[in-house]
PDB file of C-alpha atoms in Angstrom:
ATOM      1  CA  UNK A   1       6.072 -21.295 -18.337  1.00 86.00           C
ATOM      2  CA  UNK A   2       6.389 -18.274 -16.063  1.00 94.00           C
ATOM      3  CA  UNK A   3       8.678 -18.177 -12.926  1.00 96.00           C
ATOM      4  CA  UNK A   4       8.919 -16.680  -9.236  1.00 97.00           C
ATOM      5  CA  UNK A   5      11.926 -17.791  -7.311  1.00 97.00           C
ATOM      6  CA  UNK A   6      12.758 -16.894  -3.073  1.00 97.00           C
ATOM      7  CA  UNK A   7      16.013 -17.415  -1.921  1.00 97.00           C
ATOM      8  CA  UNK A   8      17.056 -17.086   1.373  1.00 97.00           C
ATOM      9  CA  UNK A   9      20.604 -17.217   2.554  1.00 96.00           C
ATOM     10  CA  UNK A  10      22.559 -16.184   5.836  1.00 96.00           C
ATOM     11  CA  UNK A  11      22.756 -17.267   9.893  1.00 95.00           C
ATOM     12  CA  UNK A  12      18.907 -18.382  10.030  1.00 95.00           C
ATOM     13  CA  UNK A  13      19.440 -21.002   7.032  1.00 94.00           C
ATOM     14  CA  UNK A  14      20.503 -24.308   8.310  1.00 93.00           C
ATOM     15  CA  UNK A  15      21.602 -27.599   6.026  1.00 91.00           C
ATOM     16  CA  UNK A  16      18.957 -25.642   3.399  1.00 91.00           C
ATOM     17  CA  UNK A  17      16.262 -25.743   5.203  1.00 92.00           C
ATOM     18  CA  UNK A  18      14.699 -22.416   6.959  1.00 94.00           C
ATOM     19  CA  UNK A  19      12.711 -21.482  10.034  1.00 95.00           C
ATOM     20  CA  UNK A  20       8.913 -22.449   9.695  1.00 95.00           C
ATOM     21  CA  UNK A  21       7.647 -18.889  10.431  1.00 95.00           C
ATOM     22  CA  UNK A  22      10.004 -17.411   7.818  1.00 96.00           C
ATOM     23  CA  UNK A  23       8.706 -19.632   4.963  1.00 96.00           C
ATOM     24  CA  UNK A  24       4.621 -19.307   6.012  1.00 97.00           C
ATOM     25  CA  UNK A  25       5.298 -15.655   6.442  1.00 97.00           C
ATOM     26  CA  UNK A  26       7.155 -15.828   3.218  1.00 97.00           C
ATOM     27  CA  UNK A  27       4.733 -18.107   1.038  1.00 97.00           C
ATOM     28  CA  UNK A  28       1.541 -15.511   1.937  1.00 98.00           C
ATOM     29  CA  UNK A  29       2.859 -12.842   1.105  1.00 98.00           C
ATOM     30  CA  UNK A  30       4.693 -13.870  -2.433  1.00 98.00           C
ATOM     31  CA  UNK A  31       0.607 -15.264  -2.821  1.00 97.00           C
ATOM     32  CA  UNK A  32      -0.725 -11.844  -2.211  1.00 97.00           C
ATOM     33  CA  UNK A  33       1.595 -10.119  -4.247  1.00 97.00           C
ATOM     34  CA  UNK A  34       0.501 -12.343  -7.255  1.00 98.00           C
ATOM     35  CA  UNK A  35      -3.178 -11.256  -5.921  1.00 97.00           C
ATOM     36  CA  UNK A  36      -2.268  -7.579  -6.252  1.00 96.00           C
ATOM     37  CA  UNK A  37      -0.815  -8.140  -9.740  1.00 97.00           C
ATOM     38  CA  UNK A  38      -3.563 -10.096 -10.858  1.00 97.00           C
ATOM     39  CA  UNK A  39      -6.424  -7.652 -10.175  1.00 96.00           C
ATOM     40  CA  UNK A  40      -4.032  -4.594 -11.587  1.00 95.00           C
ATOM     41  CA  UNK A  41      -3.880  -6.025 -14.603  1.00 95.00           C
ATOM     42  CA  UNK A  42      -7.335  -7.742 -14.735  1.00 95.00           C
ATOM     43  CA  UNK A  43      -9.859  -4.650 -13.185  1.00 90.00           C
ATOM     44  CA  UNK A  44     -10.839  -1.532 -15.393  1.00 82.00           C
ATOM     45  CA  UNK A  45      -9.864   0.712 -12.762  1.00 82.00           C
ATOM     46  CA  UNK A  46      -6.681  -1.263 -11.193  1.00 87.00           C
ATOM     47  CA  UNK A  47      -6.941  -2.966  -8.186  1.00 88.00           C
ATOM     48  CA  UNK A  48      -8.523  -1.171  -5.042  1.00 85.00           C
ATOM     49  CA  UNK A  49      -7.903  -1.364  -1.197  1.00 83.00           C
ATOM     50  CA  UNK A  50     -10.419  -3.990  -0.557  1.00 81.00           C
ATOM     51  CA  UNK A  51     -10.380  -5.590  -3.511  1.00 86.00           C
ATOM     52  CA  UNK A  52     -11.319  -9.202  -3.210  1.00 90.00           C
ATOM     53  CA  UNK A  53     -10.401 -12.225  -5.791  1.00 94.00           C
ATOM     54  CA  UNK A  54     -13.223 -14.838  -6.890  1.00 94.00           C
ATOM     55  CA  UNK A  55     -12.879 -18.244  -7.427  1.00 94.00           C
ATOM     56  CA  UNK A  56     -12.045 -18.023 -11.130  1.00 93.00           C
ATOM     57  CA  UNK A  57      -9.536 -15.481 -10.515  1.00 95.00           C
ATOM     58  CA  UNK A  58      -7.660 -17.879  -8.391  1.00 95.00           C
ATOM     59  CA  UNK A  59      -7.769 -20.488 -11.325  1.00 93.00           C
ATOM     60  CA  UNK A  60      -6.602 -17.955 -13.809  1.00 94.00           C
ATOM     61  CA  UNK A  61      -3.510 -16.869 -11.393  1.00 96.00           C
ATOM     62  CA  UNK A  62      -1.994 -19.876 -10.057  1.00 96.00           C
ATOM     63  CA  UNK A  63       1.564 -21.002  -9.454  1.00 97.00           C
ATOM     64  CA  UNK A  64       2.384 -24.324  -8.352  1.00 96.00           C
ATOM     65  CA  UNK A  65       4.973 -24.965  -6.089  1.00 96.00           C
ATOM     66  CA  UNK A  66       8.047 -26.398  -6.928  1.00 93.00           C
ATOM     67  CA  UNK A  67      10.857 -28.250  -5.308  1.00 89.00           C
ATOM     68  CA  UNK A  68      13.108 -26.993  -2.752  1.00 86.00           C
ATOM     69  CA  UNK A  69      16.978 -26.602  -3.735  1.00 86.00           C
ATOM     70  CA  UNK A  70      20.286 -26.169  -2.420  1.00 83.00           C
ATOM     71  CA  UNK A  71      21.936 -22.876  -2.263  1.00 87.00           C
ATOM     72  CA  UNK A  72      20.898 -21.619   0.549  1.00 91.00           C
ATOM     73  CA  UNK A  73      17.203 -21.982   0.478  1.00 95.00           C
ATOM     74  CA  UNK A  74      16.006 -21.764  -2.833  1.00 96.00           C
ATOM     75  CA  UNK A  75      12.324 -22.436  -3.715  1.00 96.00           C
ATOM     76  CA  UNK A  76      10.369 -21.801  -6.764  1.00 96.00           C
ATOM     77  CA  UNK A  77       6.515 -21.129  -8.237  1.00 97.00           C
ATOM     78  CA  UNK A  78       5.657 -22.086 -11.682  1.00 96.00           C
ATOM     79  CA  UNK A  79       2.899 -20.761 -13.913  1.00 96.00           C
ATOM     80  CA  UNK A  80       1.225 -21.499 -17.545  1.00 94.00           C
ATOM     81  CA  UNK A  81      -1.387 -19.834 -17.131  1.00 95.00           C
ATOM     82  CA  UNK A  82      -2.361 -17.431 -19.575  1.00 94.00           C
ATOM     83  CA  UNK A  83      -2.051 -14.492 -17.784  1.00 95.00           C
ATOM     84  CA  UNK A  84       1.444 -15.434 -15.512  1.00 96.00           C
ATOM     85  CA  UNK A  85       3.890 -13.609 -17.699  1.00 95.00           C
ATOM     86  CA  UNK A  86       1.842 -10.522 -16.907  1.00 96.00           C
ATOM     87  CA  UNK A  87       1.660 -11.250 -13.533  1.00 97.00           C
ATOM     88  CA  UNK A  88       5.371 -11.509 -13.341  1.00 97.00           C
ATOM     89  CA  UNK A  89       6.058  -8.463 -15.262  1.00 96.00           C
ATOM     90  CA  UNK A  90       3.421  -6.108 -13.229  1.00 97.00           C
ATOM     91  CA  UNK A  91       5.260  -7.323  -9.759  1.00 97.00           C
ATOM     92  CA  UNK A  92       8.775  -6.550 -12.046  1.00 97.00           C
ATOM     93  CA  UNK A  93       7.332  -2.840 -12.990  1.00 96.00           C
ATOM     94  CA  UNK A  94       6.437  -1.987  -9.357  1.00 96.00           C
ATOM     95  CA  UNK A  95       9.682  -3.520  -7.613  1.00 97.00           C
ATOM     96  CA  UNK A  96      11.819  -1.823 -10.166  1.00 96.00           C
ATOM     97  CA  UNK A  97      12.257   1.841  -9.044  1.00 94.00           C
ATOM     98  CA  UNK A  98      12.114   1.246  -5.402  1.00 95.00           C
ATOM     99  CA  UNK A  99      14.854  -1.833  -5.807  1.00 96.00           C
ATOM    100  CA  UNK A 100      16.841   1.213  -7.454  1.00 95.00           C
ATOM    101  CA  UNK A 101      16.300   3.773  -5.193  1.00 93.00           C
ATOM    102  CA  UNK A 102      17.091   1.345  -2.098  1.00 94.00           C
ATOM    103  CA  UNK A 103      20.861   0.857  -3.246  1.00 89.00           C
ATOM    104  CA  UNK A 104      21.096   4.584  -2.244  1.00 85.00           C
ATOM    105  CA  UNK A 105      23.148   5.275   1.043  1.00 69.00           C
ATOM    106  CA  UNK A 106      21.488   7.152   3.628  1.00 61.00           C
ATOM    107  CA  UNK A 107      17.517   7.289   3.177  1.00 62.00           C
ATOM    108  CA  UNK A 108      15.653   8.244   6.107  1.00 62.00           C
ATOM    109  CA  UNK A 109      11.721   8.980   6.410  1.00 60.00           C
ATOM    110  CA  UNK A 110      11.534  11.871   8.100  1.00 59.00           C
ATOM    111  CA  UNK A 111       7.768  13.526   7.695  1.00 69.00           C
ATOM    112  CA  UNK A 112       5.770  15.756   9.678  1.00 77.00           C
ATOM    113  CA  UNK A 113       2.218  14.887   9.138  1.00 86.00           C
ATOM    114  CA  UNK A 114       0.919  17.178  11.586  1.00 86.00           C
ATOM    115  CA  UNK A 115       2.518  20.223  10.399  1.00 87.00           C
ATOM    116  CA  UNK A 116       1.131  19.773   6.755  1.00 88.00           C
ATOM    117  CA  UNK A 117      -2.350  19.245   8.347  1.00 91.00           C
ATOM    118  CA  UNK A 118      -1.913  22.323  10.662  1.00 89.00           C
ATOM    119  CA  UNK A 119      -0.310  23.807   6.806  1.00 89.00           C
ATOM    120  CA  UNK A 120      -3.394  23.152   5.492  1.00 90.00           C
ATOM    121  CA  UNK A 121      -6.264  23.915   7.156  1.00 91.00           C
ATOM    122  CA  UNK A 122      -4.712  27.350   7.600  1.00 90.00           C
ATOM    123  CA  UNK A 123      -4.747  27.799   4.144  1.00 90.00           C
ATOM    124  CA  UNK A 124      -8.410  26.913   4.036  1.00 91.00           C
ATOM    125  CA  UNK A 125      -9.653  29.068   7.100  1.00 90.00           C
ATOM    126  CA  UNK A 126      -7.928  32.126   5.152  1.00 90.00           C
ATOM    127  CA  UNK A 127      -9.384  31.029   2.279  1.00 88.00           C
ATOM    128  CA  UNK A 128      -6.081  30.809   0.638  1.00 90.00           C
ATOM    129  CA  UNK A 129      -7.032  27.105  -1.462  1.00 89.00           C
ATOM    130  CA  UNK A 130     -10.373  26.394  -3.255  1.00 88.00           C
ATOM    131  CA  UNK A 131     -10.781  22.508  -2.902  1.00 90.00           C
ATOM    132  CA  UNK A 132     -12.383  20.755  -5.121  1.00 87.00           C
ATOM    133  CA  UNK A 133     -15.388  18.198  -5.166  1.00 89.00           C
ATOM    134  CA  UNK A 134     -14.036  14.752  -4.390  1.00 87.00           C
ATOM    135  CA  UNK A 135     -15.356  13.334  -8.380  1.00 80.00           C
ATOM    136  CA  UNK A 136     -12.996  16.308 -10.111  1.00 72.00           C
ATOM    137  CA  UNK A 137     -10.580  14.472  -8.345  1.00 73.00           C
ATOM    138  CA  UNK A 138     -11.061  11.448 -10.285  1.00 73.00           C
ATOM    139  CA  UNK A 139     -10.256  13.148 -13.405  1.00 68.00           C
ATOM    140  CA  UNK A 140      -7.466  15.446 -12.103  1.00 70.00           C
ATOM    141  CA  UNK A 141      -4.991  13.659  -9.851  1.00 76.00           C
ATOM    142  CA  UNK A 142      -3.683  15.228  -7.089  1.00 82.00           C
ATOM    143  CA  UNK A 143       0.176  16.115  -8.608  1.00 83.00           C
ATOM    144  CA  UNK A 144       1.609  14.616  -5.420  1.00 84.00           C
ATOM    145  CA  UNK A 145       0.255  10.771  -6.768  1.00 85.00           C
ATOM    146  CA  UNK A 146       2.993  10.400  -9.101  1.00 83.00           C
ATOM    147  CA  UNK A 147       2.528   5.953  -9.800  1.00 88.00           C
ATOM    148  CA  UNK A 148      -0.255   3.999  -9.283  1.00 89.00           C
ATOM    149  CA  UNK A 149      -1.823   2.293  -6.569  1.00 92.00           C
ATOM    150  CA  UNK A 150      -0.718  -0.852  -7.543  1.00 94.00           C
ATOM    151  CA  UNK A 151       3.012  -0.316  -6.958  1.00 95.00           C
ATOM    152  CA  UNK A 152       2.388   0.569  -3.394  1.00 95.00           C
ATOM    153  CA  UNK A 153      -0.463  -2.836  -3.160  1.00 95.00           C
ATOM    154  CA  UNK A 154       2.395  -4.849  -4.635  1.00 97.00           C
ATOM    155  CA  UNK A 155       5.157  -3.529  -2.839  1.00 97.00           C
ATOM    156  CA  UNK A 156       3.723  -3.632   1.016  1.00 97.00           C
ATOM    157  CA  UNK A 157       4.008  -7.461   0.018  1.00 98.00           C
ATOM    158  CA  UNK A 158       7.105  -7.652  -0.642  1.00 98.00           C
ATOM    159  CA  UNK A 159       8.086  -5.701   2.083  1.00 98.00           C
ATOM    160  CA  UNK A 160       6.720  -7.782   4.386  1.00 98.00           C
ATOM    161  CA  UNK A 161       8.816 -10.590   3.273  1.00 98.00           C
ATOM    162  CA  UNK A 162      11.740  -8.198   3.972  1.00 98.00           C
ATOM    163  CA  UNK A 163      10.844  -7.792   7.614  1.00 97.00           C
ATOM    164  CA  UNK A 164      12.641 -11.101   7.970  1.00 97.00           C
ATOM    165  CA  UNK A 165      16.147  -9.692   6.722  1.00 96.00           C
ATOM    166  CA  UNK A 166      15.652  -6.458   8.709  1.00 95.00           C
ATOM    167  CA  UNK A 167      15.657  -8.696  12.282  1.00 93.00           C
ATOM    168  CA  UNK A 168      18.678  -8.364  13.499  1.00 92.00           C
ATOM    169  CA  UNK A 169      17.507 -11.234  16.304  1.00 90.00           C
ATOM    170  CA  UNK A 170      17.730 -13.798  13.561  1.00 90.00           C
ATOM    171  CA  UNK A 171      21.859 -12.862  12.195  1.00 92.00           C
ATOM    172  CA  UNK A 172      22.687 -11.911   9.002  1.00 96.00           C
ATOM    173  CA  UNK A 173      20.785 -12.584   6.192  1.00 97.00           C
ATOM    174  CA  UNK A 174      20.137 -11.829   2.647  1.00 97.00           C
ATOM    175  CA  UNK A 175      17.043 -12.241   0.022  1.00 98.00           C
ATOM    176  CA  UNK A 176      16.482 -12.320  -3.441  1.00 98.00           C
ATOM    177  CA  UNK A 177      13.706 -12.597  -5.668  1.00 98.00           C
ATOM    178  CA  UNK A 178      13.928 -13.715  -9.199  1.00 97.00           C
ATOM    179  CA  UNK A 179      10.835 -13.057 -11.802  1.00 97.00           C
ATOM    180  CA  UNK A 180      10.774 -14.854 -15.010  1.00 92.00           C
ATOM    181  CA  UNK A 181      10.719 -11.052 -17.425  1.00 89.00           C
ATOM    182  CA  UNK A 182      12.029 -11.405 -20.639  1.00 82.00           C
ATOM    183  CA  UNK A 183      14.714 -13.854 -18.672  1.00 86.00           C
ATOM    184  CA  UNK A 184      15.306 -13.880 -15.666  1.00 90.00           C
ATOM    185  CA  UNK A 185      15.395 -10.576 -13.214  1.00 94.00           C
ATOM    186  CA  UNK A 186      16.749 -10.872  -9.483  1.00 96.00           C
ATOM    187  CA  UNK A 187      16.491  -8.270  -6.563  1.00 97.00           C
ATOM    188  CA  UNK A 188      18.515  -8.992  -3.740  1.00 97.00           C
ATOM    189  CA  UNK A 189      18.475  -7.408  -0.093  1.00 97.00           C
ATOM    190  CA  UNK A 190      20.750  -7.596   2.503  1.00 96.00           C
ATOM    191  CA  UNK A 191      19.504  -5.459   6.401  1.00 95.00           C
ATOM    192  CA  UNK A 192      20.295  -2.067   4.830  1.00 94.00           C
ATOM    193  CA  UNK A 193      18.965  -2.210   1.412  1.00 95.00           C
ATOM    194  CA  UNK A 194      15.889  -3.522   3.032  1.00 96.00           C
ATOM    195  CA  UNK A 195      15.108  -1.095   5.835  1.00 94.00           C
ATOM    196  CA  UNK A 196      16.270   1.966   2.749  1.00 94.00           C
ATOM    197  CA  UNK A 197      12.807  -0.209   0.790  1.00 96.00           C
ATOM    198  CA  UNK A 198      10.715  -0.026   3.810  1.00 95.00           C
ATOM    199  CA  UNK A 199      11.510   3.673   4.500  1.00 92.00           C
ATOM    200  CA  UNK A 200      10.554   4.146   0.942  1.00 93.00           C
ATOM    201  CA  UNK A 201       7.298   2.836  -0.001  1.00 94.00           C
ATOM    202  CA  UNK A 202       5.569   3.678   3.711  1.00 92.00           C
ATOM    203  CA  UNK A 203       6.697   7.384   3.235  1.00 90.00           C
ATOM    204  CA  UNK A 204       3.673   9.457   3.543  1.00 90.00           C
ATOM    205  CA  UNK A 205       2.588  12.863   2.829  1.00 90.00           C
ATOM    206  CA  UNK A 206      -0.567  14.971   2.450  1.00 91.00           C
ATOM    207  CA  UNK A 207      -2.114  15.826  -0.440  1.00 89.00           C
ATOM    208  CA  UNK A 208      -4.147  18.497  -1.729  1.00 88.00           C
ATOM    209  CA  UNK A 209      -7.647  19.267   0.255  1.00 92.00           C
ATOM    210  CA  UNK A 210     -10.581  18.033  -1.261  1.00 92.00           C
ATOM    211  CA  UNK A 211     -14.193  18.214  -0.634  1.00 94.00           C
ATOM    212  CA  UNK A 212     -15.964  14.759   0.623  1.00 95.00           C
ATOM    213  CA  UNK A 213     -19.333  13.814   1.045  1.00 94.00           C
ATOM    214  CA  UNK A 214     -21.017  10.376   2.532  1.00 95.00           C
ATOM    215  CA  UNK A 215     -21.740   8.656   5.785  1.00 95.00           C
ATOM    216  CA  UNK A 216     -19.614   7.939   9.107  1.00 95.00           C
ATOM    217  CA  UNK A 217     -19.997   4.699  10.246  1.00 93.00           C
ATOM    218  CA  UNK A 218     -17.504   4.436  13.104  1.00 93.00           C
ATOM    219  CA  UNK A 219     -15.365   6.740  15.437  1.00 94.00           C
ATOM    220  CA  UNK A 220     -12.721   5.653  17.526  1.00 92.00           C
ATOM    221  CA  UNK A 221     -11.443   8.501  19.603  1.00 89.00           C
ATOM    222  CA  UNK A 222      -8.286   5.713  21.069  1.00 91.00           C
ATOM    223  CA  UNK A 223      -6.890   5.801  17.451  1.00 94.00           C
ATOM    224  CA  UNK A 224      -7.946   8.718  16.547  1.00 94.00           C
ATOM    225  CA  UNK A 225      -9.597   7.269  13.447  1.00 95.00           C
ATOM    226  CA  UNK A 226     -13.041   6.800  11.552  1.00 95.00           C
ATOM    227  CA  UNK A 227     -14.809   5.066   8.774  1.00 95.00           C
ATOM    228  CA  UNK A 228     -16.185   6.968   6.608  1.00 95.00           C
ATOM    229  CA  UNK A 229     -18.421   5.604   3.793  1.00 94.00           C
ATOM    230  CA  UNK A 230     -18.368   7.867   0.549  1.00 93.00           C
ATOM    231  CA  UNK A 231     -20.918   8.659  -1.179  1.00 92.00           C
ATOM    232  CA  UNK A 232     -19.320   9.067  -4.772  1.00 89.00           C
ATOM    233  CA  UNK A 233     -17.506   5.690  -4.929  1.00 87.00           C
ATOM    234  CA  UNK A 234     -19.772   3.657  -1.762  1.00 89.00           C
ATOM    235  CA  UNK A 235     -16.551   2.431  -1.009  1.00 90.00           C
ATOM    236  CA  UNK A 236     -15.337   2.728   2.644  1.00 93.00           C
ATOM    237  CA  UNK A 237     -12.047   4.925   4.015  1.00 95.00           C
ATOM    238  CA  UNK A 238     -10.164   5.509   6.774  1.00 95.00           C
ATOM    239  CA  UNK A 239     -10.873   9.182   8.316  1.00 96.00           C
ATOM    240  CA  UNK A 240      -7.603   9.942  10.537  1.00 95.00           C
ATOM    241  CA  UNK A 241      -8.325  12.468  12.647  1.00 95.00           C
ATOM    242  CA  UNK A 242      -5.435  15.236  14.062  1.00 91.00           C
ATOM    243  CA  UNK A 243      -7.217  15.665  17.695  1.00 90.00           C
ATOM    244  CA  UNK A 244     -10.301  14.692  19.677  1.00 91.00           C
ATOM    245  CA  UNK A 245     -11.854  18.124  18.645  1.00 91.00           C
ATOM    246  CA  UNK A 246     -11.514  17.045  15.166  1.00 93.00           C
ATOM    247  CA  UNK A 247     -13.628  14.014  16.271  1.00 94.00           C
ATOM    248  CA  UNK A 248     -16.018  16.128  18.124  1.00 93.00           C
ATOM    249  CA  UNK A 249     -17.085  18.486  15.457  1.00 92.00           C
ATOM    250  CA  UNK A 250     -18.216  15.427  13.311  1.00 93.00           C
ATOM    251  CA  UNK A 251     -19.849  12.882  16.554  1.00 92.00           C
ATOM    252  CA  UNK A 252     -23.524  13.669  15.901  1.00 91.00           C
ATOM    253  CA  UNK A 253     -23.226  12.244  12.189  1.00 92.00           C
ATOM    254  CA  UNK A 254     -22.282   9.415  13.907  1.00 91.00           C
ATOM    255  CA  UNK A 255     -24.496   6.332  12.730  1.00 85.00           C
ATOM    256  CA  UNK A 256     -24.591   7.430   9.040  1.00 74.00           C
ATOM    257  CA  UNK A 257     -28.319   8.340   9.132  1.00 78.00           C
ATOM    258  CA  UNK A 258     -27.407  11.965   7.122  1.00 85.00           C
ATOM    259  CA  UNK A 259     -24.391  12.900   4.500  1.00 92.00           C
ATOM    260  CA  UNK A 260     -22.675  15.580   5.501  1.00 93.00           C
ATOM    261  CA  UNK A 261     -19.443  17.335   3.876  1.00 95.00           C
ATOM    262  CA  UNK A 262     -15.874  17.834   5.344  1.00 96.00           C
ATOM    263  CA  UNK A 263     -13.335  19.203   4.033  1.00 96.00           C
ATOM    264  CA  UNK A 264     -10.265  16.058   4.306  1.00 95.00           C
ATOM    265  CA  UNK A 265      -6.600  15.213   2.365  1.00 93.00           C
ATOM    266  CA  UNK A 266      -5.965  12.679   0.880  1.00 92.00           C
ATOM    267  CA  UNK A 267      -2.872  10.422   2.882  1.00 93.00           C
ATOM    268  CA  UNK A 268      -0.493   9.528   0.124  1.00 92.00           C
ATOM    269  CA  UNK A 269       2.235   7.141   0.150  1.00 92.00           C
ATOM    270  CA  UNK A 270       4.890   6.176  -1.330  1.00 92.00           C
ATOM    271  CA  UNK A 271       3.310   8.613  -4.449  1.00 91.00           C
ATOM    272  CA  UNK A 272       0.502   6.510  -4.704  1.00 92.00           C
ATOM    273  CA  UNK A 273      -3.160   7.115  -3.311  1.00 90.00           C
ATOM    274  CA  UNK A 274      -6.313   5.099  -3.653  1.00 89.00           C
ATOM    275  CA  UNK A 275      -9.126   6.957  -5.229  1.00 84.00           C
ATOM    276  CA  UNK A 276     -11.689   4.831  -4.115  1.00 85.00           C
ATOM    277  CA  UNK A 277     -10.835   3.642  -0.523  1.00 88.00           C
ATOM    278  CA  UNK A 278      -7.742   5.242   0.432  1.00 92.00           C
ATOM    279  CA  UNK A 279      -6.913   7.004   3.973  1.00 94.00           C
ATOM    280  CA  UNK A 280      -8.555  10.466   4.252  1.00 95.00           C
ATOM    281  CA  UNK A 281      -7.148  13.006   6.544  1.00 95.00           C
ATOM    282  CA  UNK A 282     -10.173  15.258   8.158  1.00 96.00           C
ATOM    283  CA  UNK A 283      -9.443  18.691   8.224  1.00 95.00           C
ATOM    284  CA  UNK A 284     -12.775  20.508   8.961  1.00 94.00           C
ATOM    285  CA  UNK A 285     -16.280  20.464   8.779  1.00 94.00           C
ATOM    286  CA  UNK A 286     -17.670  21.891   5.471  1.00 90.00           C
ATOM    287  CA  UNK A 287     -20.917  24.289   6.483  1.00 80.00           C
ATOM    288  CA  UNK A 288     -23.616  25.811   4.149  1.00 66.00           C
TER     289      UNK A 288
END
């Protein structure tokens, strides 16, 4: 029998029992976590952006619910399934390093997107990088994507649960989560330790430009962003565009009725980058 356990302590617990909204927000996200984990462990190439679960994958990945204790709040999910100790020990594997790291006094996120996009497409209109074709990439990482995708699908769950601790509306509180790995492992967060997480796993940079090649499908010159439909992996991304001239130079391929080529970076985060559907950054148009 595998284990999760939430605990929730602090100003918003009252006679053990917690807010509505804090539990439902809580419960999805510990569900979607197990989701991520599942698929990472259970897909040939890791789980994906978009990646859906089936019907069967639901029966091979579920935790029941147990009963609610005292302690604060203290709530638990149970698993014999034959994959749960896996499960357990891929969320485990992603939380540890960032748990580490988020002890660490003084973390900030400072980044400056647009000056590494400016950076680079300098560097390409002086002909000063030779980018390669998007499927190279597949076999040689960018050196900037230094952990999988999976950490950073795991971890955005988590940290959602964390949003909770990090309102300082609701007092001061604290939470922990307990896996069932080889005993039992806890993380706990208080407000800092939690916003130090968040400012680590949504730290983004730029990686390394790359050539692309597909449809576009939408443009949305409010937001500044596309969709962009490749033609390598069929698999949809986000194209995130630096200005509305950006968006301009690419409007008649509107409607993906012809491929055409661009030269774009990849938007890691937290070290991690999704081959297949991750955000794209568009630099310029590629032209025969």
């Amino acid at each position: 029998m595998s284990s999760i356990e939430i605990h929730f302590s602090g100003e918003m617990v009252t006679n053990h029992r917690i807010p509505l909204r804090a539990l439902a927000l809580t419960l999805d996200h510990i569900q979607k976590a197990v989701n991520r984990s599942y698929l990472d462990i259970t897909r040939s190439h890791g789980v994906f952006k978009h990646a859906r679960m089936t019907s069967k994958d639901f029966e091979s990945s579920i935790f029941l619910v147990g009963d609610a204790r005292e302690g604060g709040y203290i709530l638990d999910f149970l698993s014999n399934t034959s994959l749960a100790s896996e499960i357990t020990k891929r969320i485990a594997d992603a939380l540890n390093p960032a748990f580490e790291k988020a002890k660490e006094e003084g973390l900030t996120r400072m980044e400056n997107l647009d000056s590494d996009i400016d950076v680079q497409k300098s560097k390409l209109v002086k002909n000063l990088i030779l980018p390669k074709i998007f499927d190279k990439e597949l076999l040689y990482p960018d050196p900037k994507i230094v952990r999988q995708y999976g950490d950073k699908s795991i971890l955005k769950e988590i940290d959602q649960i964390l949003a909770i601790i990090r309102k300082e509306e609701l007092g001061e509180n604290y939470f922990s989560l307990s896996l069932d790995v080889d005993g039992k492992k806890e993380y706990s967060f208080n407000r800092d330790k939690s916003n130090n997480f968040h400012s680590i796993i949504t730290k983004k940079s730029i990686g390394n430009p790359m050539i692309y090649k597909g449809t576009l499908r939408m443009l949305d010159s409010g937001t500044k962003i596309g969709k962009f439909i490749n033609s390598s992996t069929k698999k949809t991304h986000n194209l995130r565009f630096r200005s509305e001239n950006d968006i301009f130079s690419i409007r008649e391929f509107l409607g993906g009725k012809q491929d055409f080529e661009f030269y774009g970076s990849p938007v890691i985060e937290y070290g991690s980058y999704d081959l297949y559907a991750g955000d794209i950054y568009f630099l310029m148009l590629r032209k025969e």
